[in-house]
Short mmCIF file of C-alpha atoms and ligand atoms in Angstrom, two decimals:
data_model
loop_
_atom_site.label_atom_id
_atom_site.label_comp_id
_atom_site.label_asym_id
_atom_site.label_seq_id
_atom_site.Cartn_x
_atom_site.Cartn_y
_atom_site.Cartn_z
CA MET U 1 14.30 -24.79 4.69
CA PRO U 2 11.68 -22.11 3.84
CA LEU U 3 8.58 -23.58 2.18
CA ASP U 4 7.03 -22.33 -1.07
CA LEU U 5 3.65 -23.90 -0.38
CA VAL U 6 1.83 -25.98 2.22
CA LEU U 7 -1.18 -28.20 1.58
CA ARG U 8 -3.29 -28.17 4.76
CA GLN U 9 -5.38 -31.04 6.14
CA ALA U 10 -4.78 -33.55 3.36
CA ARG U 11 -5.73 -37.19 3.49
CA ILE U 12 -3.00 -39.42 2.11
CA ILE U 13 -3.10 -43.18 1.62
CA GLY U 14 -1.59 -45.13 4.49
CA THR U 15 -1.96 -42.54 7.26
CA GLY U 16 -4.73 -41.97 9.74
CA GLY U 17 -5.83 -38.38 10.26
CA PRO U 18 -5.38 -35.27 8.16
CA ILE U 19 -1.86 -34.13 7.53
CA ASP U 20 0.04 -31.13 6.11
CA ILE U 21 2.36 -31.42 3.11
CA GLY U 22 5.21 -28.90 2.83
CA ILE U 23 6.67 -28.13 -0.60
CA ALA U 24 9.89 -26.32 -1.49
CA ASP U 25 11.85 -26.06 -4.73
CA GLY U 26 9.49 -28.47 -6.51
CA ARG U 27 9.79 -31.25 -3.93
CA ILE U 28 7.91 -32.54 -0.92
CA VAL U 29 10.14 -31.62 2.02
CA GLU U 30 7.90 -32.22 5.04
CA ILE U 31 4.82 -34.25 5.95
CA ALA U 32 3.48 -33.66 9.46
CA PRO U 33 0.20 -33.22 11.38
CA HIS U 34 0.83 -29.45 11.51
CA ILE U 35 3.58 -27.54 9.72
CA ALA U 36 4.28 -24.05 11.13
CA THR U 37 5.04 -21.77 8.18
CA ASP U 38 4.14 -18.44 6.61
CA ALA U 39 4.20 -19.99 3.13
CA HIS U 40 1.21 -19.79 0.79
CA GLU U 41 -1.30 -22.45 1.82
CA LEU U 42 -4.03 -24.44 0.12
CA PRO U 43 -6.70 -25.86 2.47
CA LEU U 44 -7.70 -29.38 1.39
CA ASP U 45 -10.35 -29.94 4.09
CA ASN U 46 -9.75 -33.68 4.53
CA ARG U 47 -9.64 -34.46 0.81
CA LEU U 48 -7.46 -37.14 -0.74
CA ALA U 49 -4.06 -35.97 -2.00
CA PHE U 50 -2.20 -38.49 -4.19
CA PRO U 51 0.60 -38.22 -6.78
CA GLY U 52 -1.72 -38.12 -9.80
CA PHE U 53 -3.04 -40.77 -12.15
CA VAL U 54 -0.64 -42.83 -14.27
CA ASP U 55 -2.04 -43.68 -17.71
CA SER U 56 0.19 -46.47 -18.99
CA HIS U 57 -1.36 -46.89 -22.46
CA VAL U 58 -2.80 -44.06 -24.61
CA HIS U 59 -2.84 -43.45 -28.38
CA LEU U 60 -2.62 -39.66 -28.58
CA ASP U 61 -1.60 -39.70 -32.26
CA LYS U 62 -4.86 -41.25 -33.49
CA SER U 63 -7.20 -39.66 -30.94
CA CYS U 64 -10.12 -37.41 -31.92
CA ILE U 65 -10.75 -38.73 -35.45
CA SER U 66 -14.26 -40.19 -35.03
CA ASP U 67 -15.61 -37.46 -37.30
CA ARG U 68 -13.33 -38.62 -40.14
CA CYS U 69 -14.03 -42.34 -39.93
CA HIS U 70 -17.40 -43.83 -40.69
CA CYS U 71 -17.41 -47.26 -39.07
CA GLU U 72 -20.53 -49.37 -38.81
CA ARG U 73 -19.54 -52.90 -37.79
CA GLY U 74 -17.51 -51.99 -34.70
CA THR U 75 -14.93 -54.75 -35.16
CA LEU U 76 -11.19 -54.62 -34.52
CA GLN U 77 -10.49 -55.31 -38.21
CA GLU U 78 -12.71 -52.42 -39.28
CA ALA U 79 -11.05 -50.08 -36.76
CA ILE U 80 -7.54 -50.95 -37.96
CA ALA U 81 -8.53 -50.47 -41.62
CA ALA U 82 -10.36 -47.18 -40.94
CA VAL U 83 -7.43 -45.68 -39.02
CA ALA U 84 -4.93 -46.92 -41.62
CA ALA U 85 -6.98 -45.08 -44.28
CA ALA U 86 -7.32 -41.89 -42.19
CA LYS U 87 -3.62 -41.95 -41.33
CA ALA U 88 -2.64 -41.20 -44.93
CA ALA U 89 -3.92 -37.64 -44.46
CA PHE U 90 -2.30 -37.03 -41.05
CA THR U 91 0.17 -34.15 -41.05
CA GLU U 92 2.50 -33.34 -38.17
CA ASP U 93 0.41 -30.25 -37.27
CA ASP U 94 -2.84 -32.24 -37.39
CA ILE U 95 -1.43 -34.95 -35.12
CA TYR U 96 -0.05 -32.34 -32.73
CA SER U 97 -3.33 -30.45 -32.37
CA ARG U 98 -5.47 -33.57 -31.84
CA ALA U 99 -2.96 -35.07 -29.41
CA ARG U 100 -2.79 -31.77 -27.54
CA ARG U 101 -6.58 -31.77 -27.11
CA SER U 102 -6.44 -35.24 -25.53
CA LEU U 103 -3.36 -34.49 -23.44
CA GLU U 104 -4.89 -31.31 -21.99
CA ARG U 105 -7.99 -33.30 -21.07
CA ALA U 106 -5.82 -35.88 -19.30
CA ILE U 107 -4.02 -33.15 -17.36
CA VAL U 108 -7.26 -31.62 -16.02
CA GLN U 109 -8.47 -35.14 -15.15
CA GLY U 110 -5.47 -35.42 -12.80
CA THR U 111 -3.02 -37.49 -14.87
CA THR U 112 0.62 -36.64 -14.10
CA HIS U 113 2.35 -39.49 -15.98
CA MET U 114 1.46 -41.08 -19.31
CA ARG U 115 2.90 -43.65 -21.72
CA THR U 116 1.74 -42.95 -25.27
CA HIS U 117 2.02 -45.44 -28.13
CA VAL U 118 3.00 -43.84 -31.45
CA GLU U 119 2.49 -45.62 -34.77
CA ILE U 120 5.56 -46.04 -36.95
CA ASP U 121 5.33 -47.43 -40.51
CA PRO U 122 6.21 -46.37 -44.09
CA ARG U 123 2.82 -44.61 -44.61
CA ILE U 124 3.06 -42.29 -41.58
CA GLY U 125 6.87 -42.29 -41.39
CA LEU U 126 8.05 -40.36 -38.34
CA ARG U 127 5.37 -37.63 -38.56
CA GLY U 128 3.50 -38.96 -35.51
CA PHE U 129 6.71 -39.49 -33.57
CA ASP U 130 7.94 -35.96 -34.31
CA ALA U 131 4.58 -34.39 -33.37
CA ILE U 132 4.37 -36.28 -30.06
CA ARG U 133 8.00 -35.51 -29.23
CA LYS U 134 7.23 -31.80 -29.61
CA LEU U 135 4.11 -32.22 -27.45
CA LYS U 136 6.14 -34.00 -24.77
CA ALA U 137 8.53 -31.05 -24.55
CA ASP U 138 5.76 -28.41 -24.67
CA TYR U 139 3.76 -30.01 -21.82
CA ALA U 140 6.61 -31.13 -19.58
CA TRP U 141 5.40 -28.50 -17.08
CA ALA U 142 2.27 -30.59 -16.44
CA ILE U 143 2.89 -34.23 -17.32
CA ASP U 144 5.73 -36.70 -17.84
CA LEU U 145 5.06 -38.25 -21.24
CA GLU U 146 6.79 -41.46 -22.24
CA ILE U 147 6.86 -42.33 -25.98
CA CYS U 148 6.50 -45.95 -27.09
CA ALA U 149 7.28 -46.38 -30.81
CA PHE U 150 5.37 -49.33 -32.28
CA PRO U 151 4.32 -50.93 -35.60
CA GLN U 152 0.49 -51.11 -35.43
CA GLU U 153 0.18 -52.64 -38.91
CA GLY U 154 2.85 -55.32 -38.53
CA LEU U 155 6.63 -55.55 -38.84
CA THR U 156 7.94 -58.56 -40.78
CA ASN U 157 5.11 -58.12 -43.34
CA ASP U 158 5.69 -54.38 -43.77
CA PRO U 159 9.04 -53.60 -45.48
CA GLY U 160 10.65 -50.38 -44.29
CA THR U 161 9.00 -50.43 -40.87
CA GLU U 162 12.00 -51.81 -38.98
CA ASP U 163 14.32 -49.08 -40.33
CA LEU U 164 11.83 -46.45 -39.18
CA LEU U 165 11.57 -48.06 -35.73
CA LEU U 166 15.36 -48.01 -35.55
CA ALA U 167 15.33 -44.32 -36.45
CA ALA U 168 12.71 -43.57 -33.77
CA CYS U 169 14.70 -45.46 -31.13
CA ALA U 170 17.90 -43.67 -32.15
CA ALA U 171 16.04 -40.33 -31.96
CA GLY U 172 15.00 -40.94 -28.36
CA ALA U 173 11.86 -43.10 -28.18
CA ASP U 174 11.57 -44.06 -24.51
CA LEU U 175 10.57 -47.63 -25.27
CA ILE U 176 9.42 -49.94 -28.05
CA GLY U 177 6.13 -51.71 -28.63
CA GLY U 178 4.87 -54.49 -30.82
CA CYS U 179 1.62 -55.71 -32.32
CA PRO U 180 2.09 -59.36 -33.35
CA TYR U 181 -1.62 -59.93 -34.06
CA THR U 182 -1.32 -57.82 -37.24
CA ASP U 183 1.82 -59.62 -38.44
CA THR U 184 1.90 -62.65 -40.74
CA ASP U 185 4.78 -63.97 -38.58
CA PRO U 186 3.77 -63.15 -34.97
CA ASP U 187 6.68 -64.98 -33.29
CA GLY U 188 9.15 -63.38 -35.71
CA HIS U 189 7.61 -59.99 -34.86
CA VAL U 190 8.02 -60.59 -31.11
CA ALA U 191 11.63 -61.71 -31.61
CA ARG U 192 12.51 -58.59 -33.67
CA ILE U 193 11.05 -56.30 -30.97
CA PHE U 194 13.09 -58.03 -28.24
CA ALA U 195 16.21 -57.64 -30.43
CA LEU U 196 15.57 -53.89 -30.89
CA ALA U 197 14.95 -53.47 -27.14
CA GLU U 198 18.25 -55.21 -26.42
CA ARG U 199 20.08 -53.00 -28.89
CA PHE U 200 18.81 -49.76 -27.34
CA ASP U 201 18.39 -51.06 -23.76
CA ILE U 202 14.78 -49.91 -23.56
CA ASP U 203 11.59 -51.43 -22.13
CA ILE U 204 8.92 -53.21 -24.22
CA ASP U 205 5.13 -52.82 -24.31
CA PHE U 206 3.19 -55.16 -26.64
CA HIS U 207 -0.40 -55.09 -27.89
CA LEU U 208 -1.15 -58.76 -27.32
CA ASP U 209 -3.74 -61.53 -27.44
CA PHE U 210 -6.56 -59.19 -28.47
CA ASP U 211 -9.43 -61.66 -28.96
CA ILE U 212 -11.36 -64.05 -26.75
CA ASP U 213 -10.21 -67.40 -28.15
CA PRO U 214 -8.28 -69.01 -25.26
CA THR U 215 -6.96 -71.99 -27.27
CA TRP U 216 -3.70 -70.23 -28.24
CA MET U 217 -1.71 -67.24 -26.93
CA HIS U 218 1.31 -65.14 -27.93
CA LEU U 219 1.75 -64.55 -24.23
CA ASP U 220 3.75 -67.79 -23.91
CA GLU U 221 6.35 -66.60 -26.42
CA VAL U 222 6.63 -63.19 -24.74
CA CYS U 223 7.19 -64.82 -21.32
CA ARG U 224 9.75 -67.22 -22.82
CA LEU U 225 11.78 -64.39 -24.41
CA THR U 226 11.46 -62.25 -21.26
CA ASP U 227 13.16 -65.12 -19.39
CA THR U 228 15.75 -65.66 -22.14
CA PHE U 229 16.76 -61.99 -22.27
CA ARG U 230 16.43 -61.54 -18.46
CA ARG U 231 13.98 -58.70 -18.98
CA GLY U 232 11.61 -59.36 -16.08
CA GLY U 233 10.08 -56.09 -14.87
CA ARG U 234 10.71 -54.40 -18.22
CA VAL U 235 8.01 -56.00 -20.40
CA ALA U 236 4.30 -55.14 -20.45
CA ILE U 237 1.44 -56.52 -22.54
CA GLY U 238 -1.80 -54.66 -23.27
CA HIS U 239 -5.36 -55.96 -23.80
CA VAL U 240 -4.72 -59.72 -23.22
CA THR U 241 -8.49 -60.11 -23.55
CA LYS U 242 -8.07 -63.89 -23.90
CA LEU U 243 -7.52 -63.98 -20.12
CA SER U 244 -11.20 -63.10 -19.70
CA ALA U 245 -12.10 -66.39 -21.38
CA LEU U 246 -10.05 -68.75 -19.19
CA ALA U 247 -11.47 -71.17 -16.63
CA PRO U 248 -10.06 -70.73 -13.09
CA ASP U 249 -7.30 -73.38 -13.26
CA ALA U 250 -5.95 -72.14 -16.58
CA PHE U 251 -6.24 -68.53 -15.39
CA HIS U 252 -4.19 -69.27 -12.27
CA ALA U 253 -1.52 -71.04 -14.34
CA VAL U 254 -1.19 -68.07 -16.73
CA ALA U 255 -1.10 -65.59 -13.83
CA ARG U 256 1.70 -67.59 -12.21
CA ARG U 257 3.61 -67.61 -15.52
CA LEU U 258 3.27 -63.82 -15.90
CA ALA U 259 4.23 -63.14 -12.28
CA ASP U 260 7.26 -65.46 -12.46
CA ALA U 261 8.46 -63.92 -15.75
CA GLY U 262 7.90 -60.35 -14.52
CA VAL U 263 5.58 -59.51 -17.43
CA ALA U 264 3.05 -56.79 -16.56
CA VAL U 265 -0.50 -56.51 -17.92
CA THR U 266 -2.43 -53.42 -18.97
CA VAL U 267 -6.21 -53.81 -19.29
CA LEU U 268 -8.03 -51.32 -21.51
CA PRO U 269 -11.69 -51.57 -20.45
CA ALA U 270 -13.25 -49.02 -22.80
CA THR U 271 -11.73 -50.52 -25.97
CA ASP U 272 -12.01 -54.13 -24.88
CA LEU U 273 -15.72 -53.74 -24.01
CA PHE U 274 -16.38 -51.97 -27.30
CA LEU U 275 -14.54 -54.31 -29.69
CA MET U 276 -14.77 -57.76 -28.11
CA GLY U 277 -17.72 -60.12 -28.47
CA ARG U 278 -18.89 -58.59 -31.75
CA GLY U 279 -19.64 -62.06 -33.15
CA HIS U 280 -22.28 -62.69 -30.49
CA SER U 281 -25.93 -61.68 -30.83
CA HIS U 282 -26.78 -62.14 -27.14
CA ASN U 283 -25.11 -63.07 -23.84
CA ILE U 284 -22.23 -61.00 -25.18
CA PRO U 285 -18.82 -61.72 -23.58
CA ARG U 286 -17.26 -58.71 -21.88
CA GLY U 287 -13.71 -59.47 -23.00
CA VAL U 288 -12.12 -57.56 -20.11
CA ALA U 289 -9.21 -59.37 -18.43
CA PRO U 290 -9.68 -59.42 -14.62
CA ALA U 291 -6.81 -57.09 -13.69
CA HIS U 292 -7.56 -56.95 -9.96
CA ARG U 293 -7.51 -60.74 -9.73
CA LEU U 294 -4.22 -60.90 -11.68
CA ALA U 295 -2.83 -58.29 -9.27
CA ASP U 296 -3.90 -60.47 -6.33
CA LEU U 297 -1.84 -63.27 -7.88
CA GLY U 298 1.30 -61.13 -8.06
CA VAL U 299 1.11 -59.70 -11.59
CA THR U 300 1.87 -55.99 -11.99
CA CYS U 301 -1.24 -54.57 -13.68
CA SER U 302 -2.79 -51.33 -14.80
CA LEU U 303 -6.03 -49.99 -16.20
CA ALA U 304 -5.54 -47.44 -18.97
CA THR U 305 -7.36 -45.25 -21.47
CA ASN U 306 -6.05 -46.63 -24.80
CA ASN U 307 -8.16 -44.86 -27.43
CA VAL U 308 -10.19 -41.66 -27.35
CA LEU U 309 -12.83 -40.72 -29.94
CA ASN U 310 -11.72 -43.00 -32.78
CA PRO U 311 -12.90 -46.27 -34.40
CA PHE U 312 -11.31 -48.37 -31.63
CA THR U 313 -13.25 -46.45 -28.93
CA PRO U 314 -15.73 -43.76 -29.96
CA PHE U 315 -15.86 -42.43 -26.37
CA GLY U 316 -13.45 -40.75 -24.06
CA ASP U 317 -12.59 -37.93 -21.72
CA CYS U 318 -9.14 -39.22 -20.63
CA SER U 319 -10.44 -39.69 -17.08
CA LEU U 320 -8.76 -42.57 -15.28
CA ILE U 321 -11.16 -42.42 -12.34
CA ARG U 322 -13.94 -43.06 -14.87
CA MET U 323 -11.93 -45.97 -16.30
CA ALA U 324 -11.42 -47.45 -12.82
CA ASN U 325 -15.14 -47.13 -12.12
CA LEU U 326 -16.05 -48.65 -15.50
CA TYR U 327 -13.70 -51.57 -14.84
CA ALA U 328 -14.98 -52.10 -11.27
CA ASN U 329 -18.55 -52.20 -12.52
CA THR U 330 -17.69 -54.60 -15.36
CA ALA U 331 -15.43 -56.86 -13.27
CA HIS U 332 -17.81 -57.26 -10.31
CA ALA U 333 -15.30 -55.47 -8.07
CA GLY U 334 -17.45 -53.85 -5.41
CA THR U 335 -16.07 -54.50 -1.93
CA ALA U 336 -14.10 -51.74 -0.22
CA ARG U 337 -10.91 -53.75 -0.72
CA GLU U 338 -11.62 -54.32 -4.42
CA LEU U 339 -12.48 -50.65 -5.04
CA ALA U 340 -9.24 -49.59 -3.36
CA ALA U 341 -7.41 -52.13 -5.57
CA CYS U 342 -8.99 -50.51 -8.64
CA PHE U 343 -7.63 -47.13 -7.49
CA ASP U 344 -4.15 -48.70 -7.23
CA LEU U 345 -4.57 -49.97 -10.83
CA VAL U 346 -4.62 -46.35 -12.09
CA THR U 347 -1.97 -44.98 -9.68
CA GLY U 348 0.72 -46.97 -7.84
CA SER U 349 0.54 -50.12 -9.92
CA PRO U 350 1.04 -48.46 -13.35
CA ALA U 351 3.83 -46.43 -11.73
CA ARG U 352 5.53 -49.77 -10.99
CA LEU U 353 4.72 -51.04 -14.51
CA MET U 354 6.42 -47.97 -15.99
CA ASN U 355 9.31 -48.22 -13.52
CA LEU U 356 8.71 -44.65 -12.31
CA GLY U 357 11.28 -44.08 -9.60
CA ALA U 358 10.07 -41.25 -7.40
CA TYR U 359 6.28 -41.63 -7.47
CA GLY U 360 4.41 -41.11 -4.21
CA ILE U 361 3.51 -38.58 -1.53
CA ALA U 362 6.78 -38.90 0.37
CA VAL U 363 9.53 -36.58 1.56
CA GLY U 364 12.15 -36.16 -1.15
CA ASN U 365 9.85 -36.96 -4.08
CA PRO U 366 8.84 -34.39 -6.72
CA ALA U 367 5.77 -32.48 -5.53
CA ASP U 368 3.37 -34.09 -8.01
CA VAL U 369 0.05 -33.87 -6.15
CA VAL U 370 -3.56 -34.17 -7.29
CA VAL U 371 -6.51 -33.55 -4.96
CA LEU U 372 -9.73 -35.53 -5.36
CA ASP U 373 -13.08 -34.55 -3.90
CA CYS U 374 -13.20 -37.53 -1.51
CA ALA U 375 -11.38 -38.83 1.56
CA ASP U 376 -10.08 -42.21 0.39
CA PRO U 377 -9.46 -44.44 -2.68
CA THR U 378 -12.58 -46.56 -2.13
CA ALA U 379 -14.84 -43.52 -2.31
CA ALA U 380 -12.83 -42.16 -5.25
CA VAL U 381 -13.70 -45.17 -7.44
CA ALA U 382 -17.22 -45.75 -6.11
CA GLU U 383 -18.29 -42.12 -6.48
CA LEU U 384 -16.14 -41.05 -9.47
CA ALA U 385 -14.61 -38.34 -7.27
CA GLN U 386 -13.52 -35.41 -9.40
CA PRO U 387 -10.03 -33.86 -9.35
CA LEU U 388 -10.05 -30.35 -7.93
CA LEU U 389 -6.46 -29.23 -8.46
CA GLY U 390 -3.08 -30.54 -9.47
CA LEU U 391 0.57 -29.70 -8.94
CA LYS U 392 3.52 -30.81 -11.06
CA ARG U 393 6.90 -30.42 -9.37
CA GLY U 394 5.34 -27.96 -6.92
CA ARG U 395 3.68 -25.69 -9.47
CA GLN U 396 -0.10 -25.64 -9.78
CA THR U 397 -1.12 -26.93 -13.22
CA PHE U 398 -4.93 -26.93 -13.11
CA THR U 399 -7.96 -26.05 -11.00
CA ARG U 400 -11.47 -27.43 -11.31
CA PRO U 401 -14.04 -25.58 -9.23
CA LEU U 402 -16.57 -27.52 -7.19
CA PRO U 403 -20.16 -27.35 -8.46
CA VAL U 404 -22.30 -24.75 -6.72
CA LEU U 405 -25.94 -25.37 -5.82
CA HIS U 406 -28.13 -22.28 -6.21
CA ARG U 407 -30.90 -22.79 -3.63
CA PRO U 408 -34.11 -20.82 -4.03
ZN1 ZN H 501 -3.34 -49.63 -27.66
#
């Protein structure tokens, strides 16, 4: 089969020396130490080629609104109230243009797959959902965007929300989310989301246990219903900051429960660090669940961006290598093995969490390839290696030139 493109001298995870990657018709068709071909070639000079970052939890619809919200306390309650107020003025065009800004940043940071949570309630209606659906279609050339419809401000306490969620699911939402901590009936909220997921046969991704009081958890109810509905492998929970406050025995018991139920965990370091521990004046708790230790105990985990430039997280460049580095630094993950595990938490592991079928540098898979300026995953996380170029289904989607030193 004639090749369209060959990547020369790539490093890929799990092989020894440099290797060539042959691409034809949008797929990887050959991986070998040297591929003889006249096809166009890109020299990678021993740099790491991987299938791109997988961001399993991002709020594109409320990104880039820091300049409209004037928060001072930095608490979760203040962030929810500030965004709820700002949301009243969101139009479909406004949501689209802000979301596009964040999505384009993610693409040039090397993200090839993303799950975005979209708020659905009677105030915003389906404006956010419609804007993000259009964005998904417009940027399909660069990124696979999965839409999770969810009720940020509650469900059982917010009449009209369930009908709108139904409408979003019927219109093609890829999965459904929940946010029981904002509901007056958290268990009822969780039960309604499981019922909607059953009805549409879609996966679930909750915002869950977003505080650092370990004396109670909604996690138990989610695991129980995951067992009841036989949904292991199709349920994820985000934040779960309570897990950062557990003593070792309790932590191991919860990890075993999650692994047995097949409930995955997404940790959101930037938001969790910013919003947790606000009641403390000193010795401030970090509030970041130890994802790499959960992964060691058999739980499917990911690190993700969550919020960008809004009251939940007034920072952000949509870089998952920065998020992995931030997490590693916060979580005392510094050995070569731990740093490589942090790389997996923004690549292979979220791909498993999102049940992505053909993710990986392997013959037969779509030619989704991102090149980092480093030779291996450990260096990538330790040195915040920058992405230099990306391909989506064999077509180049971005280039980032290396810095140039101008010697005297
Ligand atoms: Zn979130």
